[in-house]
């Protein structure tokens, strides 16, 4: 099997190899901190050896549970927010049919995976209930803390709905909780109710948890090969552990180069892909990097575009707007399917010059053309290539990005494994909602509300 490939050829006009090499000492130290567990947030490094440590027992257990759900549910609802749902969604959306919802009953993914608890929209939940009223379903509720408002509110509603629909015993067989091994409200509720549970390890934060049951259970339920996903991650783990040298380790190169660009005022990184089914992969990456690095008035702002769609919206800004951007193109070697452009005798649309070509070839030319245009417009471009979108290569990408994020965060001088800023809105929301214990904050915040 091939390994993903990082190309830095199109950042060469913007940072010299000497400027990148200056980061080698910081990268070496960060690399050591990751393995020696001596850096900031070292309680949250369980993801580092995770691909090597996942054993057959846990994979088989997850596959058995997934198989039970596949036999008993038309719909599987994944309740979770942030790191407790984005990894699963990234992989499932990347691998599933783009128009699954419109396929015939026999052709469709079974069960259909739907997501809840990632917002507080009453209309969203109400529409979901409309669907769940008519279909057999099961759910997983994923929350490491067990107290996050969005999934907790959603679970309260869906749990009641399930119990009304199937009775208490029937509902119990359709609920799987993924949470802390010993504490939190969800753990207690699961113990009281006798739900099947999986553990989010103490030393793995939400956004690094896709290779735990948090990601693996929904991905297995959706019918994808979790063993190949883990294998891809494991082979990337082995590769990245070999050397901290920027010239040999692509994650070290990516981490060093993006920091070199950042020091030159490139404060926004756009992940670019040319496959709409990678939209949620970008969302996962945005959370990983945004939540890990955006701290202490620092950090590269992670954004995303799906081309060529966004070339007709964001393309103008990227080409000619404020020059504080760099891009990382996630490039896919070959599609799963083939469509050739037909020859037409009349040729009114003047497209015969590309007749006989596959659409993917045109897409690749769009990718190369755009990269060169953006480089000309002063936008440095990384390219990360994978041969195809498959469980194996997505596994490689996951581990590559996680490892690079840890290095990059340490180089930046922050703790890449906490997220203190996420608490600020929660405190205000609890105060506004009048949560017991927040009386003083409630009084203060209500005075601040303006028309
Ligand atoms: O990466 C993280 O840690 C966060 O995005 C969490 O996953 C998210 O806030 C949900 O937290 P919890 O799993 O405790 O409900």
Coordinates of C-alpha atoms and ligand atoms in Angstrom, one line a residue:
X1 CA 0.0 0.0 0.0
X2 CA 1.1 3.6 -0.7
X3 CA 1.5 6.3 2.0
X4 CA -0.1 9.7 1.7
X5 CA 2.3 12.2 0.1
X6 CA 2.9 15.8 1.1
X7 CA 4.1 18.2 -1.5
X8 CA 5.6 21.5 -0.5
X9 CA 6.6 22.6 -4.0
X10 CA 4.0 25.3 -4.1
X11 CA 5.0 27.0 -0.9
X12 CA 8.6 27.4 -2.1
X13 CA 8.0 31.0 -3.4
X14 CA 6.9 32.0 0.1
X15 CA 9.2 30.4 2.6
X16 CA 12.7 29.2 2.0
X17 CA 13.9 25.7 3.0
X18 CA 16.2 27.5 5.5
X19 CA 13.2 29.2 7.1
X20 CA 11.5 25.8 7.5
X21 CA 14.7 24.1 8.7
X22 CA 14.9 26.7 11.5
X23 CA 11.9 24.9 13.1
X24 CA 13.9 21.6 13.4
X25 CA 14.9 22.1 17.0
X26 CA 11.4 23.0 18.1
X27 CA 10.0 20.0 16.1
X28 CA 12.5 17.6 17.6
X29 CA 11.6 18.8 21.1
X30 CA 7.8 18.6 20.3
X31 CA 8.3 15.1 18.9
X32 CA 10.1 14.0 22.0
X33 CA 7.4 15.6 24.2
X34 CA 4.8 13.6 22.4
X35 CA 6.5 10.3 23.0
X36 CA 8.0 11.1 26.5
X37 CA 4.8 12.7 27.6
X38 CA 6.6 15.7 28.9
X39 CA 4.7 18.5 27.1
X40 CA 1.7 20.5 28.0
X41 CA -1.5 18.4 28.2
X42 CA 0.5 15.2 28.5
X43 CA -2.5 13.5 30.2
X44 CA -4.2 13.5 26.8
X45 CA -1.7 11.6 24.7
X46 CA -3.6 8.3 24.6
X47 CA -4.2 8.7 20.8
X48 CA -0.5 8.5 20.1
X49 CA -0.2 4.7 20.4
X50 CA -3.9 4.0 19.9
X51 CA -3.8 2.4 16.5
X52 CA -1.2 -0.1 17.7
X53 CA -3.1 -0.7 20.9
X54 CA -6.6 -1.3 19.6
X55 CA -7.1 -5.0 20.1
X56 CA -9.1 -7.6 18.3
X57 CA -11.4 -8.0 21.3
X58 CA -12.7 -4.4 21.2
X59 CA -13.0 -4.4 17.4
X60 CA -14.9 -7.7 17.5
X61 CA -17.2 -6.3 20.2
X62 CA -17.9 -3.2 18.2
X63 CA -18.6 -5.2 15.0
X64 CA -21.0 -7.5 17.0
X65 CA -22.9 -4.5 18.3
X66 CA -23.0 -3.0 14.9
X67 CA -24.3 -6.2 13.4
X68 CA -27.1 -6.3 16.0
X69 CA -28.1 -2.7 15.2
X70 CA -27.9 -3.4 11.4
X71 CA -30.4 -6.3 11.9
X72 CA -32.8 -4.3 14.1
X73 CA -32.8 -0.7 12.9
X74 CA -33.5 1.2 9.7
X75 CA -32.0 4.4 11.2
X76 CA -29.2 4.8 13.6
X77 CA -29.0 8.2 15.3
X78 CA -25.6 9.4 16.5
X79 CA -26.1 11.9 19.3
X80 CA -23.0 14.0 20.0
X81 CA -21.3 17.3 19.3
X82 CA -17.8 18.4 18.4
X83 CA -15.3 15.6 18.8
X84 CA -18.0 13.3 19.9
X85 CA -19.5 13.2 16.4
X86 CA -17.4 14.9 13.7
X87 CA -14.9 12.0 13.3
X88 CA -17.6 9.4 12.6
X89 CA -19.5 11.8 10.3
X90 CA -16.3 12.6 8.4
X91 CA -15.6 9.0 7.6
X92 CA -19.2 7.9 6.9
X93 CA -19.9 10.8 4.6
X94 CA -16.6 10.3 2.8
X95 CA -17.4 6.7 2.0
X96 CA -21.1 6.6 1.5
X97 CA -23.0 7.1 -1.8
X98 CA -23.5 10.8 -2.5
X99 CA -27.2 10.3 -3.1
X100 CA -27.9 7.5 -0.6
X101 CA -31.2 9.2 0.5
X102 CA -32.6 9.0 -3.0
X103 CA -31.7 5.4 -3.7
X104 CA -34.3 2.7 -3.7
X105 CA -35.0 0.9 -0.4
X106 CA -32.9 -2.1 -1.4
X107 CA -29.9 -0.1 -2.5
X108 CA -29.7 2.3 0.4
X109 CA -27.2 2.2 3.2
X110 CA -28.7 0.2 6.1
X111 CA -29.2 1.6 8.6
X112 CA -29.2 5.2 7.5
X113 CA -27.0 7.1 10.0
X114 CA -28.5 10.4 11.1
X115 CA -27.0 13.0 13.5
X116 CA -28.5 14.8 16.4
X117 CA -27.3 16.7 19.5
X118 CA -24.9 18.8 17.4
X119 CA -27.3 21.8 17.6
X120 CA -30.2 23.2 19.6
X121 CA -32.6 23.7 16.6
X122 CA -36.1 22.8 17.6
X123 CA -37.1 22.5 13.9
X124 CA -34.2 20.1 13.2
X125 CA -35.1 17.8 16.1
X126 CA -38.8 18.0 15.3
X127 CA -38.1 17.0 11.7
X128 CA -36.0 14.2 13.0
X129 CA -38.9 13.0 15.2
X130 CA -41.2 13.1 12.2
X131 CA -38.9 10.5 10.5
X132 CA -38.3 8.4 13.7
X133 CA -42.1 8.2 14.3
X134 CA -42.3 6.1 11.1
X135 CA -39.1 4.1 11.1
X136 CA -37.4 1.5 13.3
X137 CA -34.4 3.1 14.9
X138 CA -31.6 2.7 17.5
X139 CA -29.2 5.3 18.8
X140 CA -25.9 6.0 20.4
X141 CA -25.4 8.9 22.7
X142 CA -21.7 10.0 22.8
X143 CA -20.5 12.4 25.5
X144 CA -17.2 12.0 27.3
X145 CA -18.2 14.5 30.0
X146 CA -21.8 13.3 30.0
X147 CA -23.0 16.8 30.7
X148 CA -22.8 18.7 27.4
X149 CA -26.1 20.5 27.0
X150 CA -26.8 19.8 23.3
X151 CA -26.5 16.0 23.4
X152 CA -28.0 15.8 26.9
X153 CA -31.2 17.7 25.9
X154 CA -31.4 15.7 22.7
X155 CA -30.9 12.4 24.4
X156 CA -33.6 13.2 27.0
X157 CA -36.1 13.8 24.2
X158 CA -35.1 10.7 22.1
X159 CA -34.9 8.4 25.1
X160 CA -38.5 9.3 25.9
X161 CA -39.5 8.8 22.3
X162 CA -37.8 5.4 22.2
X163 CA -39.4 4.3 25.4
X164 CA -42.8 5.4 24.2
X165 CA -42.3 3.6 21.0
X166 CA -40.7 0.3 22.2
X167 CA -41.3 0.2 25.9
X168 CA -38.5 0.5 28.5
X169 CA -37.0 -2.9 27.7
X170 CA -37.2 -2.4 24.0
X171 CA -35.6 1.0 24.3
X172 CA -32.8 -0.4 26.4
X173 CA -31.8 -2.7 23.6
X174 CA -31.6 0.2 21.2
X175 CA -29.5 2.6 23.2
X176 CA -25.7 2.5 23.4
X177 CA -23.9 5.0 25.5
X178 CA -20.3 6.0 24.9
X179 CA -18.9 7.9 27.8
X180 CA -16.4 8.1 30.6
X181 CA -15.5 4.8 32.3
X182 CA -16.5 5.9 35.8
X183 CA -18.0 9.3 36.0
X184 CA -20.5 11.8 34.6
X185 CA -24.3 12.0 34.4
X186 CA -24.4 9.7 31.3
X187 CA -22.4 7.0 33.0
X188 CA -24.7 7.1 36.0
X189 CA -27.8 7.0 33.8
X190 CA -26.4 4.1 31.8
X191 CA -25.7 2.1 35.0
X192 CA -29.2 2.8 36.3
X193 CA -30.8 1.8 33.0
X194 CA -28.5 -1.0 32.0
X195 CA -27.4 0.4 28.7
X196 CA -24.7 -1.2 26.6
X197 CA -21.7 1.1 27.0
X198 CA -18.3 1.8 25.5
X199 CA -15.6 3.9 27.1
X200 CA -14.0 7.1 25.9
X201 CA -10.5 6.6 27.4
X202 CA -9.5 9.2 30.0
X203 CA -6.4 10.1 28.1
X204 CA -8.0 10.9 24.8
X205 CA -9.8 14.2 24.1
X206 CA -12.9 14.4 22.0
X207 CA -11.3 15.7 18.8
X208 CA -8.6 12.9 18.9
X209 CA -11.2 10.1 19.6
X210 CA -12.2 9.0 16.1
X211 CA -10.3 5.7 16.5
X212 CA -12.0 4.9 19.8
X213 CA -15.6 3.5 20.0
X214 CA -16.7 7.2 19.6
X215 CA -15.9 6.9 15.9
X216 CA -15.6 3.2 15.3
X217 CA -19.1 2.2 16.4
X218 CA -21.0 4.6 14.1
X219 CA -18.6 3.8 11.2
X220 CA -19.1 0.0 11.7
X221 CA -22.9 0.5 11.9
X222 CA -22.8 2.3 8.6
X223 CA -21.2 -0.8 7.1
X224 CA -17.6 0.4 6.7
X225 CA -14.4 -1.5 7.5
X226 CA -13.1 -0.3 10.8
X227 CA -10.2 -2.7 10.6
X228 CA -8.9 -1.1 7.4
X229 CA -9.3 2.3 9.0
X230 CA -7.2 1.3 12.0
X231 CA -4.7 -0.4 9.7
X232 CA -4.2 2.8 7.8
X233 CA -3.8 4.8 11.0
X234 CA -1.4 2.1 12.4
X235 CA 0.9 2.2 9.3
X236 CA 1.0 6.0 9.5
X237 CA 1.8 5.8 13.2
X238 CA 4.7 3.6 12.4
X239 CA 5.9 5.9 9.7
X240 CA 5.7 9.1 11.7
X241 CA 7.4 7.5 14.8
X242 CA 10.5 6.7 12.7
X243 CA 12.2 10.1 12.7
X244 CA 11.6 13.7 13.8
X245 CA 13.6 15.0 10.9
X246 CA 11.6 17.5 8.9
X247 CA 13.0 16.1 5.7
X248 CA 11.8 12.6 6.5
X249 CA 8.6 13.0 8.5
X250 CA 5.7 14.5 6.5
X251 CA 3.8 15.5 9.6
X252 CA 6.9 17.3 10.9
X253 CA 7.3 19.0 7.5
X254 CA 3.7 20.1 7.5
X255 CA 3.9 21.4 11.1
X256 CA 7.1 23.3 10.5
X257 CA 6.1 24.8 7.2
X258 CA 2.7 26.0 8.3
X259 CA 4.3 27.6 11.3
X260 CA 6.9 29.2 9.0
X261 CA 4.0 30.6 6.9
X262 CA 2.2 31.8 10.0
X263 CA 5.3 33.8 11.0
X264 CA 5.1 35.5 7.6
X265 CA 1.5 36.6 8.2
X266 CA -0.3 33.7 6.6
X267 CA -2.8 33.4 9.5
X268 CA -5.6 31.5 7.6
X269 CA -5.3 27.9 6.3
X270 CA -8.0 26.7 3.9
X271 CA -8.4 23.0 3.4
X272 CA -9.3 22.5 -0.2
X273 CA -10.9 19.4 -1.7
X274 CA -12.4 18.6 -5.0
X275 CA -14.7 15.8 -3.7
X276 CA -18.0 17.0 -2.0
X277 CA -18.0 13.8 0.1
X278 CA -14.9 15.1 1.9
X279 CA -16.9 18.1 3.2
X280 CA -17.2 16.6 6.7
X281 CA -13.6 15.5 6.7
X282 CA -12.7 19.2 6.4
X283 CA -15.2 19.9 9.3
X284 CA -13.3 17.3 11.4
X285 CA -10.0 18.9 10.5
X286 CA -11.3 22.4 11.3
X287 CA -12.3 21.3 14.8
X288 CA -9.0 19.5 15.3
X289 CA -6.8 22.4 14.4
X290 CA -9.2 25.3 15.5
X291 CA -9.8 23.8 19.0
X292 CA -6.2 22.7 19.4
X293 CA -4.3 25.9 18.3
X294 CA -6.7 28.8 18.7
X295 CA -5.4 29.9 22.1
X296 CA -3.8 32.8 23.9
X297 CA -4.4 35.2 21.0
X298 CA -2.6 32.8 18.7
X299 CA -3.2 30.2 16.0
X300 CA -3.9 29.7 12.4
X301 CA -7.6 30.0 11.5
X302 CA -8.8 26.8 9.8
X303 CA -11.3 27.2 7.0
X304 CA -12.5 25.0 4.2
X305 CA -13.7 25.0 0.6
X306 CA -15.1 22.4 -1.7
X307 CA -14.0 23.0 -5.3
X308 CA -14.8 23.5 -8.0
X309 CA -18.1 24.6 -6.3
X310 CA -16.5 27.3 -4.2
X311 CA -14.3 28.6 -7.0
X312 CA -17.5 30.3 -8.0
X313 CA -18.0 31.9 -4.6
X314 CA -14.9 32.0 -2.4
X315 CA -12.6 31.7 -5.4
X316 CA -12.6 35.4 -6.0
X317 CA -11.5 36.2 -2.4
X318 CA -8.8 33.5 -2.4
X319 CA -7.4 34.8 -5.7
X320 CA -7.4 38.5 -4.9
X321 CA -8.5 39.3 -1.3
X322 CA -6.4 39.9 1.7
X323 CA -3.1 38.1 1.4
X324 CA -3.1 36.3 4.7
X325 CA -4.1 32.9 3.4
X326 CA -2.5 29.6 2.6
X327 CA -4.2 26.5 1.3
X328 CA -3.8 22.7 1.8
X329 CA -5.3 20.8 -1.1
X330 CA -6.4 17.3 -0.2
X331 CA -5.9 15.6 -3.5
X332 CA -7.5 12.3 -4.5
X333 CA -5.7 10.1 -7.1
X334 CA -8.6 8.2 -8.5
X335 CA -12.4 8.2 -8.1
X336 CA -14.4 5.0 -7.3
X337 CA -16.4 5.3 -10.5
X338 CA -15.9 6.4 -14.1
X339 CA -17.9 8.7 -16.4
X340 CA -16.5 9.7 -19.8
X341 CA -17.6 12.9 -21.6
X342 CA -19.4 11.9 -24.8
X343 CA -18.6 13.1 -28.3
X344 CA -21.4 15.1 -30.0
X345 CA -21.6 15.7 -33.7
X346 CA -23.1 19.2 -33.4
X347 CA -20.6 20.2 -30.7
X348 CA -22.7 23.3 -29.9
X349 CA -21.2 23.5 -26.4
X350 CA -17.7 23.3 -28.0
X351 CA -16.7 20.5 -25.6
X352 CA -15.6 17.9 -28.1
X353 CA -12.0 18.8 -27.3
X354 CA -12.4 17.0 -24.0
X355 CA -14.7 14.2 -25.3
X356 CA -13.5 10.8 -24.3
X357 CA -11.9 12.2 -21.1
X358 CA -13.1 11.1 -17.7
X359 CA -14.7 13.8 -15.5
X360 CA -12.0 13.2 -13.0
X361 CA -9.3 14.2 -15.5
X362 CA -11.1 17.5 -15.9
X363 CA -11.4 17.8 -12.1
X364 CA -7.6 17.2 -11.8
X365 CA -6.9 19.9 -14.4
X366 CA -9.1 22.2 -12.4
X367 CA -7.1 21.4 -9.3
X368 CA -3.7 22.0 -10.9
X369 CA -5.0 25.2 -12.7
X370 CA -6.4 26.6 -9.5
X371 CA -3.3 25.8 -7.5
X372 CA -1.1 27.6 -10.0
X373 CA -3.5 30.6 -10.2
X374 CA -3.5 30.9 -6.4
X375 CA 0.3 30.6 -6.2
X376 CA 0.4 33.5 -8.7
X377 CA -2.0 35.3 -6.5
X378 CA 0.3 34.9 -3.5
X379 CA -1.4 32.0 -1.9
X380 CA 1.0 29.3 -0.9
X381 CA -0.3 25.8 -1.5
X382 CA 0.5 22.5 0.2
X383 CA -0.8 19.3 -1.5
X384 CA -1.6 16.2 0.5
X385 CA -2.3 13.3 -1.9
X386 CA -4.0 10.0 -1.3
X387 CA -4.5 7.4 -4.0
X388 CA -8.2 7.0 -3.3
X389 CA -10.9 7.7 -0.7
X390 CA -11.0 4.4 1.2
X391 CA -11.0 3.3 4.9
X392 CA -7.3 2.6 4.7
X393 CA -6.3 6.1 3.4
X394 CA -8.7 7.9 5.6
X395 CA -7.1 6.1 8.5
X396 CA -3.7 7.4 7.4
X397 CA -5.0 10.9 7.1
X398 CA -6.6 10.9 10.5
X399 CA -3.3 9.9 12.2
X400 CA -1.2 12.2 10.0
X401 CA -3.4 15.2 10.9
X402 CA -3.5 14.3 14.6
X403 CA 0.2 13.9 14.9
X404 CA 1.0 17.0 12.9
X405 CA -1.5 19.0 15.0
X406 CA 0.3 18.0 18.3
X407 CA 3.6 19.0 16.8
X408 CA 2.3 22.2 15.4
X409 CA 0.6 23.2 18.6
X410 CA 3.7 22.5 20.7
X411 CA 5.8 24.5 18.2
X412 CA 3.3 27.4 18.6
X413 CA 3.8 27.1 22.4
X414 CA 0.3 26.2 23.4
X415 CA -1.4 23.2 24.9
X416 CA -3.0 21.4 21.9
X417 CA -5.1 19.2 24.0
X418 CA -7.4 21.5 26.0
X419 CA -10.2 23.8 25.0
X420 CA -10.7 26.3 27.8
X421 CA -12.4 28.8 25.5
X422 CA -15.3 26.5 24.8
X423 CA -16.5 27.1 28.4
X424 CA -17.2 30.8 27.9
X425 CA -20.5 30.5 26.0
X426 CA -21.6 27.7 28.2
X427 CA -21.3 29.9 31.3
X428 CA -23.3 32.7 29.7
X429 CA -26.0 30.2 28.4
X430 CA -26.4 28.6 31.8
X431 CA -26.7 32.1 33.4
X432 CA -29.3 33.2 30.8
X433 CA -31.3 29.9 31.3
X434 CA -31.2 30.5 35.1
X435 CA -29.4 27.3 36.0
X436 CA -29.2 26.7 39.8
X437 CA -25.8 27.8 41.0
X438 CA -25.5 30.6 38.4
X439 CA -27.7 33.2 40.2
X440 CA -25.0 35.9 40.4
X441 CA -24.1 35.4 36.7
X442 CA -27.8 35.4 35.7
X443 CA -28.3 38.8 37.4
X444 CA -25.2 40.3 35.7
X445 CA -25.7 38.9 32.3
X446 CA -29.4 40.0 32.1
X447 CA -28.2 43.6 32.6
X448 CA -26.0 43.3 29.6
X449 CA -28.7 42.2 27.2
X450 CA -29.5 45.1 24.8
X451 CA -32.4 45.5 22.4
Ligands
LIG1 O1 -12.8 18.0 21.3 C1 -13.4 18.1 22.3 O2 -13.0 17.8 23.4 C2 -14.8 18.7 22.2 O3 -15.2 19.1 20.9 C3 -15.8 17.7 22.8 O4 -15.8 16.6 22.0 C4 -17.2 18.3 22.7 O5 -17.3 19.5 23.4 C5 -18.2 17.4 23.3 O6 -17.9 17.0 24.6 P1 -18.5 15.8 25.3 O7 -18.0 14.6 24.6 O8 -18.0 15.8 26.7 O9 -20.0 15.9 25.3

